[in-house]
XYZ file of C-alpha atoms in Angstrom:
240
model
C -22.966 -14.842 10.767
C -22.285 -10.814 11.002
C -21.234 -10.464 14.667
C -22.709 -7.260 16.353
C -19.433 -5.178 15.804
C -19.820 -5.415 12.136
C -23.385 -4.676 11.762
C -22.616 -0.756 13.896
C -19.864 -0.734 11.367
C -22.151 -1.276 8.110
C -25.060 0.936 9.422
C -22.648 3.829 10.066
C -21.508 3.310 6.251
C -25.088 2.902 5.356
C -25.997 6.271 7.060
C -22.825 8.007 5.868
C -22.893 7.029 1.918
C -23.529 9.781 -0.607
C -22.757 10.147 -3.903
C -20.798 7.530 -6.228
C -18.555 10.402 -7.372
C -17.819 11.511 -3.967
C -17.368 8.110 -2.447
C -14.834 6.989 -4.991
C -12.880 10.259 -4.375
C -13.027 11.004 -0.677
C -10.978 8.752 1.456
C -11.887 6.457 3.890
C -9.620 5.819 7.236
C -10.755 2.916 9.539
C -8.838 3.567 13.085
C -8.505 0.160 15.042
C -8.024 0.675 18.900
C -5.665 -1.014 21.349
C -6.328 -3.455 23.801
C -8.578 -2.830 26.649
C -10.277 0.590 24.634
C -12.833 1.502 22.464
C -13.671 3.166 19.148
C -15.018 6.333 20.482
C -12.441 6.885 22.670
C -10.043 7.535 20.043
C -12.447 9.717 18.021
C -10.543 12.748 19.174
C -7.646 11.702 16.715
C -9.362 13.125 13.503
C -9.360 16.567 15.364
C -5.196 16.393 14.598
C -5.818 15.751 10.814
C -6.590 19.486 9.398
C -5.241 19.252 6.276
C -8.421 20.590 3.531
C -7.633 17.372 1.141
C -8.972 15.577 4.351
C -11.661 17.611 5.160
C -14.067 15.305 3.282
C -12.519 11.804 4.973
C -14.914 9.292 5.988
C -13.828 7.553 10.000
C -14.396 4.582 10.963
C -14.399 3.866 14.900
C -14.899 0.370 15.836
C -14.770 -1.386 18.829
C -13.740 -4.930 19.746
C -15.933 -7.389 20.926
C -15.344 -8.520 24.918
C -12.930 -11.701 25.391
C -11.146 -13.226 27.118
C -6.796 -11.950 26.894
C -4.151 -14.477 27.980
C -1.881 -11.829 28.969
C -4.502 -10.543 31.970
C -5.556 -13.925 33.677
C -8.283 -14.715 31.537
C -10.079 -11.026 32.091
C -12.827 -10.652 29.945
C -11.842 -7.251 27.703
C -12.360 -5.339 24.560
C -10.313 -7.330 22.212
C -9.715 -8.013 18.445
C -7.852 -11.659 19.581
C -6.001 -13.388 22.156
C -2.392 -12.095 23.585
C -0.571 -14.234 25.298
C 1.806 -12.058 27.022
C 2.733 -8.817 27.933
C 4.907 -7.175 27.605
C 5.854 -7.613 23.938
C 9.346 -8.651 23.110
C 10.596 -9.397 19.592
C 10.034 -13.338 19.594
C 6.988 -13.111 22.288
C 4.083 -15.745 21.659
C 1.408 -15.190 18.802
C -1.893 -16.559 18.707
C -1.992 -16.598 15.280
C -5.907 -18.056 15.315
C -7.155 -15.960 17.000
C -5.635 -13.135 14.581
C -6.629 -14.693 11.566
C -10.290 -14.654 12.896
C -10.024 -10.916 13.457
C -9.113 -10.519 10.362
C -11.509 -11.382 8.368
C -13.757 -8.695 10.229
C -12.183 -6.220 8.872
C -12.248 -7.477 5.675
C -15.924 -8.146 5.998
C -15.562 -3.860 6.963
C -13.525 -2.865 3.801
C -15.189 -4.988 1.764
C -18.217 -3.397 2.432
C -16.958 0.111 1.991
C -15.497 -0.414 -1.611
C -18.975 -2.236 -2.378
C -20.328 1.417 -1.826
C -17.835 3.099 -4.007
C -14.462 3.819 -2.292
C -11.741 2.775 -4.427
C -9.399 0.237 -2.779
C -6.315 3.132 -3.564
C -8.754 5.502 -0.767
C -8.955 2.669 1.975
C -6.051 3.237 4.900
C -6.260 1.343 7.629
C -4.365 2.606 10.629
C -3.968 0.980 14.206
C -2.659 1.437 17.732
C -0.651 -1.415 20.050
C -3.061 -4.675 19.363
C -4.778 -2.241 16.818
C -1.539 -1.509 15.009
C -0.443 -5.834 14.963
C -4.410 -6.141 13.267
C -3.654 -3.331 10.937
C -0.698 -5.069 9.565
C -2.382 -8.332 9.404
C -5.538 -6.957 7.416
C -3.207 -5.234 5.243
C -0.837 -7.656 4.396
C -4.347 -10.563 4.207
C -6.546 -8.257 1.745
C -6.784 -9.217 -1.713
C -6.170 -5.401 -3.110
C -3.637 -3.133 -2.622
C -5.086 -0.171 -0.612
C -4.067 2.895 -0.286
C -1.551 2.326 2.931
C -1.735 0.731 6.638
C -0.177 2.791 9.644
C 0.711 1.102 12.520
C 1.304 2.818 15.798
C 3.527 0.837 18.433
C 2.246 -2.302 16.990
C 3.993 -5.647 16.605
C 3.721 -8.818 13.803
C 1.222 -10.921 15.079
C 2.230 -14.129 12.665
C 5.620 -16.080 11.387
C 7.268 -15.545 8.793
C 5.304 -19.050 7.460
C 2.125 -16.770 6.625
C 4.085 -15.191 3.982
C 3.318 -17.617 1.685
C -0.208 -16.270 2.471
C 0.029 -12.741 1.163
C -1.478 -11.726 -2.341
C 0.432 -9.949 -4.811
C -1.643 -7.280 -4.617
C -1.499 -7.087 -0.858
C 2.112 -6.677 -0.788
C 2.171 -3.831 -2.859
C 0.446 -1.615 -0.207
C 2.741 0.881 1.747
C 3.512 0.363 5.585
C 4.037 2.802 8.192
C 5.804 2.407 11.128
C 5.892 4.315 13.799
C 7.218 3.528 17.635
C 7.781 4.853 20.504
C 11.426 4.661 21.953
C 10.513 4.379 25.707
C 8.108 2.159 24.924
C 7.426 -0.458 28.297
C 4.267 -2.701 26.723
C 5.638 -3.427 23.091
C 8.853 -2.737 23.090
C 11.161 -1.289 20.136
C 12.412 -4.077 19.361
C 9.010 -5.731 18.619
C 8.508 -3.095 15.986
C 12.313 -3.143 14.515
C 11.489 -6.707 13.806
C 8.931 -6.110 11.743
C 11.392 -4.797 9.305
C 13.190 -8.247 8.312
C 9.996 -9.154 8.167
C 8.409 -7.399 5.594
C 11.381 -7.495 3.356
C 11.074 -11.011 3.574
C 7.766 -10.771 2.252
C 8.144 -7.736 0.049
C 6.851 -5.407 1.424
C 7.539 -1.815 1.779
C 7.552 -0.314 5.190
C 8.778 3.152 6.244
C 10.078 3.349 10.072
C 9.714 6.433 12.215
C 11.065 5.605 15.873
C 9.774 8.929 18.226
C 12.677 9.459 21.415
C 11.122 9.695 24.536
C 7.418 8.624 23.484
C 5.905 5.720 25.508
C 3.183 3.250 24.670
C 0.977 5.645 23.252
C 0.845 8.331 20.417
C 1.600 12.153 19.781
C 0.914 14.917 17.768
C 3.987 14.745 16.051
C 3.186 11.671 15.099
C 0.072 11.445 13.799
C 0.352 15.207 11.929
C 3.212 13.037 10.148
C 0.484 10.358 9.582
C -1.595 12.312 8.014
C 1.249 13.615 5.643
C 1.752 10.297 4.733
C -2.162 9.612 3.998
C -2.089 12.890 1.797
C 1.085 11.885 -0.333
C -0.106 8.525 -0.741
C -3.609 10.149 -2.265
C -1.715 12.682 -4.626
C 0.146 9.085 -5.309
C -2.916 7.346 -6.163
C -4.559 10.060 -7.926
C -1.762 11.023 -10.075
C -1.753 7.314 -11.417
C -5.319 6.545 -12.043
């Protein structure tokens, strides 16, 4: 059954949908929040993306559901899946479950989108702390290659025994990393091990550490972002 989260998300792409042309060109950018926020609160982030190949972007804003997080007694919270602790440390403990059931929401939210027209090449998915670990795990889960996930101070949120798991296709779509350096909740290190990681698997990832940024995200930072969004268009538009 469609949980409430995913009907908002497929009557804003009902009420935003225009023409088949336009849909299959324009790209479409689904932002996933951290733990303990919301989708509107980060709605200020498209502000920072200027660039005129952007101008006709379609954003996507959802918010978790309320549950209950390990890592905060129990509290009942806005939150794609369970974490048991915090801070993150490379090695902390997964719930990988609870992950995989997040997933296939925003599957259910991508899959919807390229029903309407966007091609898969259009679809970036990009995501912040707990946002940023369900990013990569979409990504890396989705039958098609899309056009790129961005994760922002995120962490892997499996083992390397979900590999096995990826499609081909999947692994063909373009990571980017990027990570605070004075980072307290998920430290560095949780984010330089996602690099083993996705050569393991594959995948290619590009790493961008930021000095002196905490758990959180800067201009500088997404303005490169949305470079990276633009070059992978011209990439997927100069192939087609």
């Amino acid at each position: 059954m469609v949980n409430k989260l995913l009907r908002n998300c497929f009557l804003c792409i009902s009420s935003c949908s225009g023409s088949s042309d336009a849909m299959a060109r324009r790209p479409f950018i689904l932002w996933l929040h951290g733990l303990g926020d919301s989708g509107p609160a980060n709605e200020n982030v498209k502000t920072v993306f200027k660039s005129p190949e952007l101008s006709d972007a379609k954003w996507l804003f959802p918010s978790a559901p309320y549950n209950p997080v390990t890592c905060n007694n129990g509290r009942v919270m806005p939150s794609w899946f369970d974490v048991p602790e915090l801070p993150f440390k490379a090695g902390s403990r997964i719930d990988e479950a609870s992950i995989l059931e997040a997933v296939k929401n925003v599957h259910a939210i991508i899959d919807e989108e390229i029903a309407r027209g966007t091609r898969p090449e259009n679809v970036f998915i990009c995501g912040l702390s707990q946002g940023g670990a369900l990013t990569l795990a979409s990504v890396l889960l989705y039958p098609k290659t899309l056009g790129g996930g961005a994760v922002l101070s995120g962490w892997v949120p499996f083992t390397s025994s979900v590999i096995n798991q990826f499609p081909e296709q999947a692994k063909k779509t373009p990571i980017l990393w990027s990570h605070g350096t004075d980072d307290k909740l998920v430290l560095l290190e949780a984010g330089q091990a996602a690099l083993p990681f996705l050569e393991q698997a594959g995948v290619t990832c590009e790493f961008k550490a930021y000095p002196g940024l905490a758990h959180w995200m800067s201009n500088k930072e997404l303005q490169y972002i949305e470079s990276w969004i633009k070059s992978r268009m011209q990439s997927s538009s100069s192939s087609s």
